[in-house]
Structures are given as structure tokens and as C-alpha cells.
Short mmCIF file of C-alpha atoms in Angstrom, two decimals:
data_model
loop_
_atom_site.label_atom_id
_atom_site.label_comp_id
_atom_site.label_asym_id
_atom_site.label_seq_id
_atom_site.Cartn_x
_atom_site.Cartn_y
_atom_site.Cartn_z
CA MET B 2 19.66 -5.68 -1.80
CA SER B 3 19.86 -5.64 1.99
CA GLY B 4 19.77 -3.09 4.79
CA ALA B 5 17.14 -1.47 6.93
CA GLY B 6 14.97 -0.27 4.01
CA ALA B 7 12.44 2.54 4.19
CA PHE B 8 11.21 1.60 7.65
CA GLY B 9 14.55 1.13 9.38
CA LEU B 10 13.75 -2.41 10.48
CA GLU B 11 16.48 -4.91 11.23
CA ALA B 12 16.50 -8.71 11.15
CA GLY B 13 16.61 -10.12 14.66
CA ASP B 14 14.52 -7.35 16.22
CA ALA B 15 11.94 -9.24 18.31
CA THR B 16 9.70 -6.21 18.91
CA PRO B 17 6.13 -7.07 17.79
CA LEU B 18 4.85 -5.27 14.69
CA VAL B 19 1.73 -7.07 13.44
CA ALA B 20 -0.91 -9.04 15.34
CA HIS B 21 -3.07 -10.72 12.72
CA ALA B 22 -5.56 -13.40 13.70
CA SER B 23 -3.60 -15.57 16.19
CA ALA B 24 -0.13 -14.74 14.81
CA ILE B 25 2.29 -12.17 16.22
CA LEU B 26 4.95 -11.06 13.76
CA SER B 27 7.99 -9.07 14.86
CA ARG B 28 9.85 -6.22 13.23
CA GLY B 29 12.65 -8.71 12.60
CA ASP B 30 10.25 -11.14 10.88
CA PHE B 31 9.09 -8.26 8.75
CA ALA B 32 12.65 -7.18 7.82
CA THR B 33 13.55 -10.72 6.81
CA ALA B 34 10.41 -11.07 4.67
CA ALA B 35 10.95 -7.70 2.99
CA GLU B 36 14.54 -8.62 2.15
CA ALA B 37 13.41 -11.95 0.70
CA LEU B 38 10.79 -10.25 -1.46
CA THR B 39 13.37 -7.68 -2.56
CA ALA B 40 15.72 -10.47 -3.67
CA LYS B 41 12.91 -12.23 -5.55
CA MET B 42 11.94 -9.02 -7.34
CA THR B 43 15.53 -8.23 -8.26
CA ALA B 44 16.13 -11.72 -9.66
CA ALA B 45 12.98 -11.54 -11.76
CA GLY B 46 13.51 -7.93 -12.88
CA VAL B 47 10.22 -6.78 -11.38
CA SER B 48 9.53 -3.05 -11.64
CA ARG B 49 5.73 -3.19 -11.28
CA LEU B 50 4.38 -4.86 -8.14
CA MET B 51 0.89 -5.31 -6.70
CA VAL B 52 -0.14 -6.27 -3.19
CA HIS B 53 -3.54 -7.98 -3.09
CA SER B 54 -4.05 -8.89 0.55
CA ASP B 55 -5.70 -7.56 3.70
CA ASN B 56 -2.84 -8.82 5.86
CA PRO B 57 -0.74 -5.87 7.13
CA PHE B 58 2.34 -8.08 6.94
CA ASP B 59 1.91 -8.44 3.16
CA ILE B 60 1.12 -4.76 2.67
CA LEU B 61 4.08 -3.47 4.67
CA ARG B 62 6.63 -5.88 3.19
CA ALA B 63 5.40 -4.97 -0.29
CA ILE B 64 5.79 -1.24 0.45
CA ASP B 65 9.28 -1.79 1.83
CA ALA B 66 10.42 -4.05 -1.01
CA ALA B 67 9.05 -1.71 -3.69
CA ASN B 68 10.90 1.17 -2.04
CA ARG B 69 14.15 -0.79 -1.86
CA THR B 70 14.00 -1.71 -5.57
CA GLY B 71 12.47 1.52 -6.91
CA ALA B 72 9.48 -0.40 -8.26
CA ASP B 73 5.97 0.93 -8.66
CA LEU B 74 3.49 -0.56 -6.19
CA PHE B 75 -0.26 -0.96 -6.70
CA ILE B 76 -2.22 -1.56 -3.49
CA ALA B 77 -5.41 -3.34 -4.57
CA HIS B 78 -8.64 -3.84 -2.64
CA THR B 79 -9.49 -7.50 -2.07
CA ASN B 80 -13.24 -6.95 -2.39
CA LEU B 81 -13.04 -6.03 -6.08
CA PRO B 82 -14.01 -8.57 -8.77
CA GLU B 83 -11.11 -10.64 -10.06
CA THR B 84 -11.83 -9.32 -13.55
CA HIS B 85 -11.13 -5.78 -12.29
CA ILE B 86 -7.84 -6.83 -10.70
CA ASP B 87 -6.84 -8.71 -13.85
CA ALA B 88 -7.56 -5.61 -15.93
CA VAL B 89 -5.33 -3.44 -13.70
CA VAL B 90 -2.55 -6.04 -13.88
CA LYS B 91 -2.72 -6.15 -17.66
CA LYS B 92 -3.13 -2.41 -18.24
CA PHE B 93 -0.17 -1.39 -16.09
CA GLY B 94 2.05 -4.40 -16.69
CA VAL B 95 2.13 -5.67 -13.10
CA GLN B 96 4.73 -8.45 -12.99
CA MET B 97 4.31 -9.84 -9.48
CA ILE B 98 1.41 -10.05 -7.00
CA VAL B 99 2.09 -10.16 -3.26
CA ALA B 100 -0.42 -12.12 -1.18
CA ALA B 101 -0.41 -15.20 1.05
CA ASN B 102 1.33 -16.96 -1.86
CA ASP B 103 3.32 -14.49 -3.95
CA ARG B 104 3.10 -15.16 -7.66
CA ALA B 105 4.58 -13.84 -10.86
CA THR B 106 2.33 -12.83 -13.75
CA GLU B 107 3.08 -13.17 -17.43
CA GLU B 108 2.98 -9.41 -17.99
CA SER B 109 5.77 -7.05 -18.97
CA ALA B 110 6.13 -3.66 -17.28
CA VAL B 111 4.55 -0.79 -19.20
CA GLY B 112 6.95 2.15 -19.22
CA ALA B 113 9.68 2.99 -16.72
CA ALA B 114 9.11 2.64 -12.97
CA SER B 115 8.70 5.85 -10.99
CA GLY B 116 8.89 4.40 -7.48
CA LEU B 117 5.39 5.60 -6.63
CA ILE B 118 2.61 3.97 -4.65
CA TYR B 119 -0.73 3.69 -6.44
CA MET B 120 -3.74 3.54 -4.12
CA MET B 121 -7.37 2.90 -4.96
CA THR B 122 -10.19 5.16 -3.82
CA SER B 123 -13.14 3.57 -2.01
CA GLY B 124 -15.23 3.67 -5.19
CA THR B 125 -18.22 5.23 -3.46
CA THR B 126 -19.67 6.50 -6.74
CA GLY B 127 -18.39 3.85 -9.14
CA ALA B 128 -15.24 1.93 -9.97
CA PRO B 129 -12.30 2.98 -7.77
CA LYS B 130 -9.90 5.53 -9.21
CA ILE B 131 -6.17 5.02 -8.74
CA ALA B 132 -4.21 7.86 -7.14
CA SER B 133 -0.42 8.12 -7.05
CA HIS B 134 1.54 9.02 -3.93
CA SER B 135 5.19 9.03 -2.93
CA LEU B 136 6.20 7.04 0.14
CA ASN B 137 7.89 10.14 1.51
CA ALA B 138 4.57 12.04 1.46
CA LEU B 139 2.74 9.17 3.15
CA MET B 140 5.45 8.80 5.79
CA SER B 141 5.71 12.51 6.51
CA ARG B 142 2.22 12.72 8.01
CA ALA B 143 2.80 9.55 10.05
CA LYS B 144 5.94 11.13 11.45
CA ALA B 145 4.12 14.40 12.15
CA ALA B 146 1.53 12.51 14.20
CA MET B 147 4.22 10.91 16.35
CA HIS B 148 3.63 12.74 19.62
CA PRO B 149 4.82 10.93 22.78
CA GLY B 150 1.40 9.34 23.36
CA ASN B 151 1.57 7.51 20.05
CA ARG B 152 4.97 5.89 20.59
CA GLY B 153 4.86 2.17 21.27
CA ALA B 154 1.10 2.21 20.75
CA LYS B 155 -1.12 -0.70 19.74
CA TRP B 156 -3.37 0.33 16.85
CA LEU B 157 -6.59 -1.48 15.99
CA LEU B 158 -6.88 -1.65 12.19
CA THR B 159 -10.54 -0.82 11.62
CA TYR B 160 -10.21 0.67 8.15
CA GLN B 161 -10.00 -1.31 4.95
CA PRO B 162 -6.33 -2.40 5.14
CA THR B 163 -5.67 -1.53 1.48
CA GLY B 164 -7.35 1.90 1.65
CA PHE B 165 -5.58 5.20 2.26
CA ALA B 166 -6.63 5.43 5.91
CA GLY B 167 -5.73 1.80 6.58
CA VAL B 168 -2.27 2.18 5.09
CA GLN B 169 -1.76 5.40 7.06
CA VAL B 170 -2.55 3.58 10.34
CA GLN B 171 -0.04 0.85 9.46
CA LEU B 172 2.69 3.37 8.63
CA THR B 173 2.01 5.24 11.87
CA ALA B 174 2.52 2.03 13.83
CA VAL B 175 5.77 1.32 11.98
CA VAL B 176 7.14 4.83 12.53
CA GLY B 177 6.21 4.82 16.22
CA ARG B 178 7.54 1.30 16.99
CA GLY B 179 3.97 0.26 17.63
CA VAL B 180 1.81 -2.74 16.74
CA VAL B 181 -0.91 -3.10 14.12
CA VAL B 182 -3.77 -5.27 15.39
CA ALA B 183 -5.89 -6.78 12.60
CA PRO B 184 -8.97 -8.76 13.72
CA GLU B 185 -9.93 -12.15 12.36
CA GLN B 186 -13.59 -11.11 12.10
CA ARG B 187 -14.35 -7.59 10.83
CA THR B 188 -17.49 -7.17 12.95
CA PRO B 189 -17.95 -4.95 16.04
CA ALA B 190 -17.62 -8.04 18.26
CA GLY B 191 -14.61 -9.27 16.29
CA PHE B 192 -12.88 -5.90 16.58
CA LEU B 193 -13.54 -5.81 20.32
CA GLU B 194 -12.22 -9.34 20.82
CA ALA B 195 -8.98 -8.53 18.97
CA ALA B 196 -8.60 -5.20 20.80
CA LYS B 197 -9.02 -6.82 24.22
CA ALA B 198 -6.75 -9.77 23.43
CA ASN B 199 -3.91 -7.47 22.33
CA GLY B 200 -4.39 -4.57 24.76
CA VAL B 201 -5.12 -1.99 22.03
CA THR B 202 -4.41 1.58 23.13
CA GLN B 203 -5.31 3.59 19.99
CA ILE B 204 -8.24 3.30 17.62
CA SER B 205 -8.71 5.29 14.43
CA ALA B 206 -12.07 4.70 12.72
CA THR B 207 -15.02 6.26 10.95
CA PRO B 208 -17.84 7.80 13.04
CA THR B 209 -20.04 4.99 11.67
CA PHE B 210 -17.64 2.42 13.15
CA TRP B 211 -17.59 4.20 16.49
CA ARG B 212 -21.38 4.25 16.81
CA ALA B 213 -21.48 0.48 16.23
CA PHE B 214 -18.48 -0.14 18.49
CA LEU B 215 -20.03 1.78 21.37
CA MET B 216 -22.92 -0.67 21.29
CA VAL B 217 -20.70 -3.67 22.11
CA ILE B 218 -17.95 -2.24 24.31
CA ARG B 219 -18.37 -2.06 28.08
CA PRO B 220 -16.67 0.17 30.68
CA GLY B 221 -13.21 -1.17 31.47
CA ASP B 222 -12.90 -3.29 28.31
CA LEU B 223 -10.13 -1.07 26.91
CA ASN B 224 -7.75 1.55 28.25
CA LEU B 225 -7.56 3.82 25.21
CA ARG B 226 -5.05 6.67 24.98
CA GLN B 227 -5.92 7.98 21.53
CA ILE B 228 -9.23 7.95 19.65
CA THR B 229 -9.34 9.28 16.10
CA LEU B 230 -12.33 9.72 13.81
CA GLY B 231 -11.88 10.04 10.04
CA GLY B 232 -13.32 9.04 6.69
CA GLU B 233 -16.58 10.88 7.40
CA ALA B 234 -17.46 14.18 9.03
CA ALA B 235 -17.60 13.75 12.79
CA ASP B 236 -20.89 14.88 14.35
CA GLN B 237 -21.18 16.40 17.81
CA SER B 238 -23.40 13.67 19.25
CA THR B 239 -20.87 10.96 18.36
CA LEU B 240 -17.95 13.02 19.68
CA ASP B 241 -19.83 13.54 22.96
CA ARG B 242 -20.68 9.84 23.32
CA ILE B 243 -17.06 8.86 22.77
CA LYS B 244 -15.76 11.38 25.27
CA LYS B 245 -18.28 10.17 27.84
CA ALA B 246 -17.25 6.53 27.31
CA PHE B 247 -13.49 7.27 27.32
CA PRO B 248 -12.95 10.43 29.39
CA GLU B 249 -9.19 9.87 29.69
CA ALA B 250 -8.52 9.42 25.98
CA ARG B 251 -7.33 12.13 23.58
CA VAL B 252 -10.07 12.50 20.95
CA THR B 253 -9.19 13.78 17.48
CA HIS B 254 -11.13 14.04 14.25
CA ILE B 255 -9.33 14.47 10.98
CA TYR B 256 -10.03 15.39 7.40
CA ALA B 257 -8.23 13.15 4.92
CA SER B 258 -8.82 11.51 1.58
CA THR B 259 -7.00 9.30 -0.90
CA GLU B 260 -6.54 12.33 -3.13
CA ALA B 261 -5.58 14.98 -0.56
CA GLY B 262 -3.78 12.85 2.01
CA VAL B 263 -4.13 13.85 5.67
CA VAL B 264 -5.17 17.52 5.68
CA PHE B 265 -5.88 18.61 9.27
CA SER B 266 -6.61 17.34 12.75
CA VAL B 267 -9.07 18.84 15.28
CA HIS B 268 -8.54 18.23 18.99
CA ASP B 269 -11.02 20.54 20.77
CA GLY B 270 -13.92 18.08 20.92
CA ARG B 271 -16.18 20.20 18.70
CA GLU B 272 -17.58 19.16 15.32
CA GLY B 273 -16.39 21.08 12.27
CA PHE B 274 -13.11 23.00 12.26
CA PRO B 275 -12.15 26.62 13.09
CA ALA B 276 -13.28 28.87 10.25
CA GLU B 277 -10.11 30.92 10.69
CA TRP B 278 -8.18 27.97 9.21
CA LEU B 279 -9.58 28.92 5.81
CA GLU B 280 -7.34 31.20 3.78
CA THR B 281 -4.44 30.80 6.25
CA GLU B 282 -1.82 28.05 6.43
CA THR B 283 -2.63 25.56 9.17
CA GLN B 284 -0.70 22.36 9.88
CA GLY B 285 1.24 22.93 6.64
CA VAL B 286 -1.94 23.08 4.56
CA THR B 287 -3.87 25.98 3.02
CA MET B 288 -7.63 25.78 2.45
CA ARG B 289 -10.24 27.95 0.78
CA VAL B 290 -13.91 27.77 -0.13
CA SER B 291 -14.75 28.21 -3.81
CA ASP B 292 -18.40 28.17 -4.94
CA GLY B 293 -19.25 26.44 -1.67
CA PHE B 294 -16.68 23.63 -2.06
CA LEU B 295 -13.47 22.99 -0.14
CA HIS B 296 -10.22 23.49 -2.03
CA ILE B 297 -6.92 22.36 -0.55
CA ARG B 298 -3.28 23.05 -1.26
CA THR B 299 -1.05 20.55 0.48
CA PRO B 300 2.32 18.87 -0.02
CA ASN B 301 0.66 15.57 0.96
CA ALA B 302 -1.71 15.49 -2.03
CA MET B 303 -1.58 12.79 -4.67
CA GLY B 304 0.28 13.34 -7.91
CA GLY B 305 -2.93 12.65 -9.84
CA TYR B 306 -5.11 9.80 -11.07
CA VAL B 307 -3.09 7.47 -13.27
CA SER B 308 -5.70 6.82 -15.93
CA ASP B 309 -8.73 9.03 -15.49
CA THR B 310 -9.06 12.05 -17.72
CA ALA B 311 -10.94 14.01 -15.01
CA GLN B 312 -8.38 15.27 -12.50
CA PRO B 313 -9.36 17.12 -9.30
CA LYS B 314 -6.13 19.10 -9.24
CA LEU B 315 -6.53 22.61 -10.59
CA ASP B 316 -4.00 24.48 -12.67
CA ASP B 317 -3.05 26.81 -9.82
CA GLY B 318 -2.01 23.92 -7.54
CA TRP B 319 -5.21 23.63 -5.54
CA LEU B 320 -7.03 20.33 -5.16
CA ALA B 321 -10.78 20.67 -5.67
CA THR B 322 -12.69 18.36 -3.34
CA ALA B 323 -16.35 17.45 -3.85
CA ASP B 324 -17.10 18.37 -0.23
CA ARG B 325 -19.44 21.32 0.33
CA VAL B 326 -18.58 23.62 3.25
CA GLU B 327 -20.79 25.89 5.33
CA ILE B 328 -19.63 28.55 7.80
CA ARG B 329 -21.67 28.85 11.01
CA GLY B 330 -20.27 31.24 13.57
CA ASP B 331 -16.60 30.53 14.18
CA ARG B 332 -16.71 27.01 12.69
CA ALA B 333 -16.60 25.53 9.21
CA PHE B 334 -18.59 22.35 8.57
CA ILE B 335 -18.39 19.69 5.87
CA VAL B 336 -22.06 19.23 4.99
CA GLY B 337 -21.86 16.61 2.26
CA ARG B 338 -20.52 15.56 -1.10
CA ASP B 339 -22.03 17.04 -4.20
CA ASP B 340 -22.34 13.61 -5.84
CA SER B 341 -24.47 12.29 -2.96
CA THR B 342 -27.00 15.12 -3.06
CA ILE B 343 -30.68 14.18 -3.10
CA ASN B 344 -32.62 16.33 -5.56
CA VAL B 345 -36.22 16.81 -4.36
CA ALA B 346 -38.08 18.77 -7.04
CA GLY B 347 -35.06 21.00 -7.57
CA SER B 348 -34.20 21.44 -3.89
CA LYS B 349 -30.88 19.91 -2.81
CA VAL B 350 -30.77 17.77 0.31
CA TYR B 351 -27.41 16.78 1.80
CA PRO B 352 -27.89 13.38 3.48
CA LEU B 353 -25.15 14.08 6.02
CA MET B 354 -27.02 17.09 7.42
CA VAL B 355 -30.22 15.08 7.89
CA GLU B 356 -28.29 12.16 9.40
CA GLN B 357 -26.66 14.47 11.92
CA PHE B 358 -30.07 15.87 12.87
CA LEU B 359 -31.44 12.35 13.36
CA LEU B 360 -28.43 11.38 15.50
CA ARG B 361 -29.24 14.24 17.86
CA GLN B 362 -32.71 12.83 18.57
CA ALA B 363 -33.31 10.90 21.78
CA GLY B 364 -32.86 7.16 21.36
CA VAL B 365 -31.19 7.25 17.93
CA ILE B 366 -27.81 5.53 17.80
CA GLU B 367 -27.33 5.29 14.02
CA ALA B 368 -28.95 6.78 10.92
CA HIS B 369 -28.63 6.39 7.17
CA VAL B 370 -30.26 8.89 4.82
CA TYR B 371 -30.52 8.31 1.07
CA GLY B 372 -32.61 9.22 -1.94
CA VAL B 373 -35.33 7.13 -3.55
CA SER B 374 -36.88 7.70 -6.96
CA ASN B 375 -40.24 9.42 -7.21
CA PRO B 376 -42.23 10.03 -10.42
CA ILE B 377 -43.39 13.51 -9.34
CA SER B 378 -40.44 15.11 -7.52
CA GLY B 379 -37.63 13.06 -9.04
CA GLN B 380 -36.37 11.92 -5.65
CA LEU B 381 -37.56 11.76 -2.06
CA VAL B 382 -35.61 11.52 1.18
CA ALA B 383 -35.53 8.11 2.87
CA ALA B 384 -34.05 7.27 6.26
CA ASP B 385 -33.21 4.14 8.24
CA VAL B 386 -32.46 4.50 11.94
CA VAL B 387 -31.25 2.18 14.68
CA ILE B 388 -32.67 2.98 18.11
CA GLU B 389 -31.57 2.07 21.62
CA PRO B 390 -32.60 -1.39 22.81
CA GLY B 391 -35.79 -1.43 24.86
CA LEU B 392 -37.45 1.57 23.23
CA ASP B 393 -40.84 1.23 21.61
CA PRO B 394 -40.17 1.41 17.84
CA ALA B 395 -43.56 2.90 16.92
CA ALA B 396 -43.48 5.61 19.59
CA THR B 397 -39.84 6.48 18.90
CA ARG B 398 -40.52 6.66 15.17
CA SER B 399 -43.43 9.04 15.72
CA ALA B 400 -41.36 11.30 17.99
CA ILE B 401 -38.47 11.44 15.51
CA LEU B 402 -40.74 12.27 12.58
CA ALA B 403 -42.47 14.97 14.60
CA ALA B 404 -39.09 16.53 15.35
CA CYS B 405 -38.18 16.36 11.65
CA ARG B 406 -41.39 18.13 10.62
CA GLU B 407 -40.83 20.82 13.23
CA ASN B 408 -37.16 21.54 12.54
CA LEU B 409 -36.35 20.60 8.95
CA ALA B 410 -37.47 22.14 5.67
CA GLN B 411 -40.39 20.24 4.19
CA TYR B 412 -38.28 18.81 1.35
CA GLN B 413 -35.70 17.51 3.89
CA VAL B 414 -38.20 15.48 5.94
CA PRO B 415 -37.83 11.73 5.28
CA ARG B 416 -40.87 10.40 3.42
CA ALA B 417 -39.76 6.79 3.77
CA PHE B 418 -38.69 6.09 7.34
CA LYS B 419 -37.78 2.74 8.90
CA VAL B 420 -36.55 1.57 12.28
CA VAL B 421 -34.05 -1.21 11.52
CA ASP B 422 -31.83 -3.55 13.53
CA ALA B 423 -28.59 -2.57 11.75
CA ILE B 424 -27.28 -0.48 8.87
CA ALA B 425 -24.95 -1.98 6.30
CA VAL B 426 -21.34 -0.80 6.41
CA ARG B 427 -18.91 -1.15 3.52
CA GLU B 428 -15.32 -2.37 3.79
CA SER B 429 -14.17 1.24 4.00
CA GLY B 430 -16.09 1.63 7.26
CA LYS B 431 -18.61 3.97 5.67
CA LYS B 432 -22.34 3.48 5.32
CA GLY B 433 -24.16 2.62 2.13
#
């Protein structure tokens, strides 16, 4: 099968599309590779495909080829154990795996192909679940985000390339005739080097990424037009630091998930979102709060998990998230996930709320709050913080703890508290 495919790319188009390591691949290179993969799939009768690569070139050509042939596509994280990948291949009858060296498996497709894209969650609380999406739904939000400032943009790929947010960034670049820039080294310095070398103009990343990135970037390093925060709730201190560092850039924070898709975008520079968006349709999405948790009704939501019996979609068409919401004044705030709650002698502590308090303290540039077991109370609150270079760790620690005791409930005050050099970040760009 030939033609422009889902992305409208044509062989011979020399416009750059992917900058990965030291290679620059054009839209024409991509079209030729997608057509070749399509021919290979057709010849082999492949209706179940998997891409197992962090290279945007592999991911995008797999999406395009699966769309051209009507095959199902599984987008698999590369950090999972091989035994997990093998189990997915066997269970769903994946017949071909796209990577640096494409290879056929010995499996037979299980059931008829539906032309859907199956994406893995980050697996924050266990093995990743697999959510189904249509390419049309994924592309619709990328097209909706295509304001003039995003056309021809150069996007730094900070998210896990195989995750929902990473794929969304790649699709946005394709739709807007932009470039996806994937660094060779996924460290703050590696991201900065790739961004400078390729003249990146847009960066979408988690707040955790941004706090680390702000530590290595210097004034004048980048001329950013668009800055987006997602994957975690954006706190005011981080939004303020970004706006101070890049006063000319448009700053947006979004709420999105593998299950719900992209839900809403906030552009006013304030944390949280307008409370009036609840119960009314905003940006094509309707939201409500039920028993303290955010429910969403959106055309961009997944079709469901492919194999898990527990489904977050309710009978009345709403998607039940695990995110707890609080209303303060005219704003609604995501305060934490129910499955990450720390239970201190029956009192619930949401780590995100304590982290945001710590990030507002003088000298704190990153914080991680988590629970530790305790024989008396069940759990206690623990916190690791990174402080600005040059500060006295002991004095800063004492000042932060004093502020905690003065402003937080007793059960929220960290009982184990460390000043550390860095906080571990997972492939998804989130802490933990």
C-alpha cells in the first residue's frame, strides 16, 4: 500500500522531522520507511504489531504503518523486563516487533484486528495497564493544540517516548510540520545539550523535569516560545520560576493521562484550574467532583483496559480518576492520588500537598514526600529535599522543619527529613 498515510507525509520531502542523537531524519525519510514497513506487514499478513523502541522514528513509522494496514499496534516501554514484553507478545498474538532491527515473531494474531493503538500506563502502582485509543482521538488533540506559535516548532522530547505524553508530543510535531528532538543522554545536561544543538523552541515536561532543568540552564541558552507542564500537578512556585526564567514564553499546564487523554489546558499562570470548569463543558470536556475525586467525560478517553477486570469507566460514560480535588476560592486543585496516600494513625496525608508546601520554602528547589512504615502509627511522613547550592544544610533543614511545625497539621510534618543532592526520577519524568 502506498500514499501519504495518516500523517500526510510524502517521499522526497526534505523537511526535518526527527533529530535523534546525531541523525536528522526528514519527513520524506519517514514516509519511505513507513511505506517499506507497510509492505513488509502486508506480505507477512501482520495484523498485530508492536513497537519496542525509544526512537521517535520507529514509533512514528509503526503508527503510520499500522494505520495504513488496519493493524493493531502495541506501544511498549523499553524499561520493562523482557519477560513482561514476551508475555504481552504471546497473550495478544503480536506478529512483528518494530525496533532498530524489525523482527517477526512466531505468534499468530489472537482475534480480528480493530485498528487501535494500545498504550501502556506508567505503572506507578504496579505492572503497567494497557489502554486502547484510536489514532483519530490522539490526533484530534494534537490538531486542537496547533495554534500559530506551534507551527514549525522544534519539540524537545522529555517524556518517556513510548508513554502517552511522549507520543502526544511526537504527533503534535508531525501535525505542525515541526521537529522532534530526542537527546542521546536523558539527563538534565543531556537534554540541554540536545536542545541547544537543535534550537529547540518548545518544551513539554513534568514539573519535576522543569525543576531539574532550571538548575542547568543559563539565561540565553534557549529561545523558548512554548513551555508546557504535564504529568503532575503544577505548583505555583515552579510556575513562577519558569516565568521568571522565560518571560517571553507562553506557559501552559495541562491535565492529561493515558486513560483520559488530554483533558484541559490552563494558560493564566496560576496553579489549579478555574472551579467554574466543573459541571460545565470546557475545551470539549465535562468534569465533576464525586466523593472528592475528579470524574471526566471526554471524547478523547481510552476505550478501556484490554485485559484488566477493573475499569475506570463508569456506566454513565464518566471516567473516574484516582485524583482527589479540593476547591479553594475560585480554583480547583488536584491534591493527590488516592493510591499514594500516607496513612498516619488513620489520618490521610497527600504527599503532593506537603511537597508543594516544601517547594514554597526559601532555598528548596526540589522535594519528594513519601510514607515509611512505623509500628505504632502504621506510617509516618518522610521527605527528601534538594536545596540551593551554597546554603548551609543544617541551618536550612532546621528552618524548613520549623516552618512545617508551624503551618502543617502534626500528622503531616515529616518525621524523617533529609537534605540530598538529587532525587531519583523515573523514565516517565515523575519522582519515585
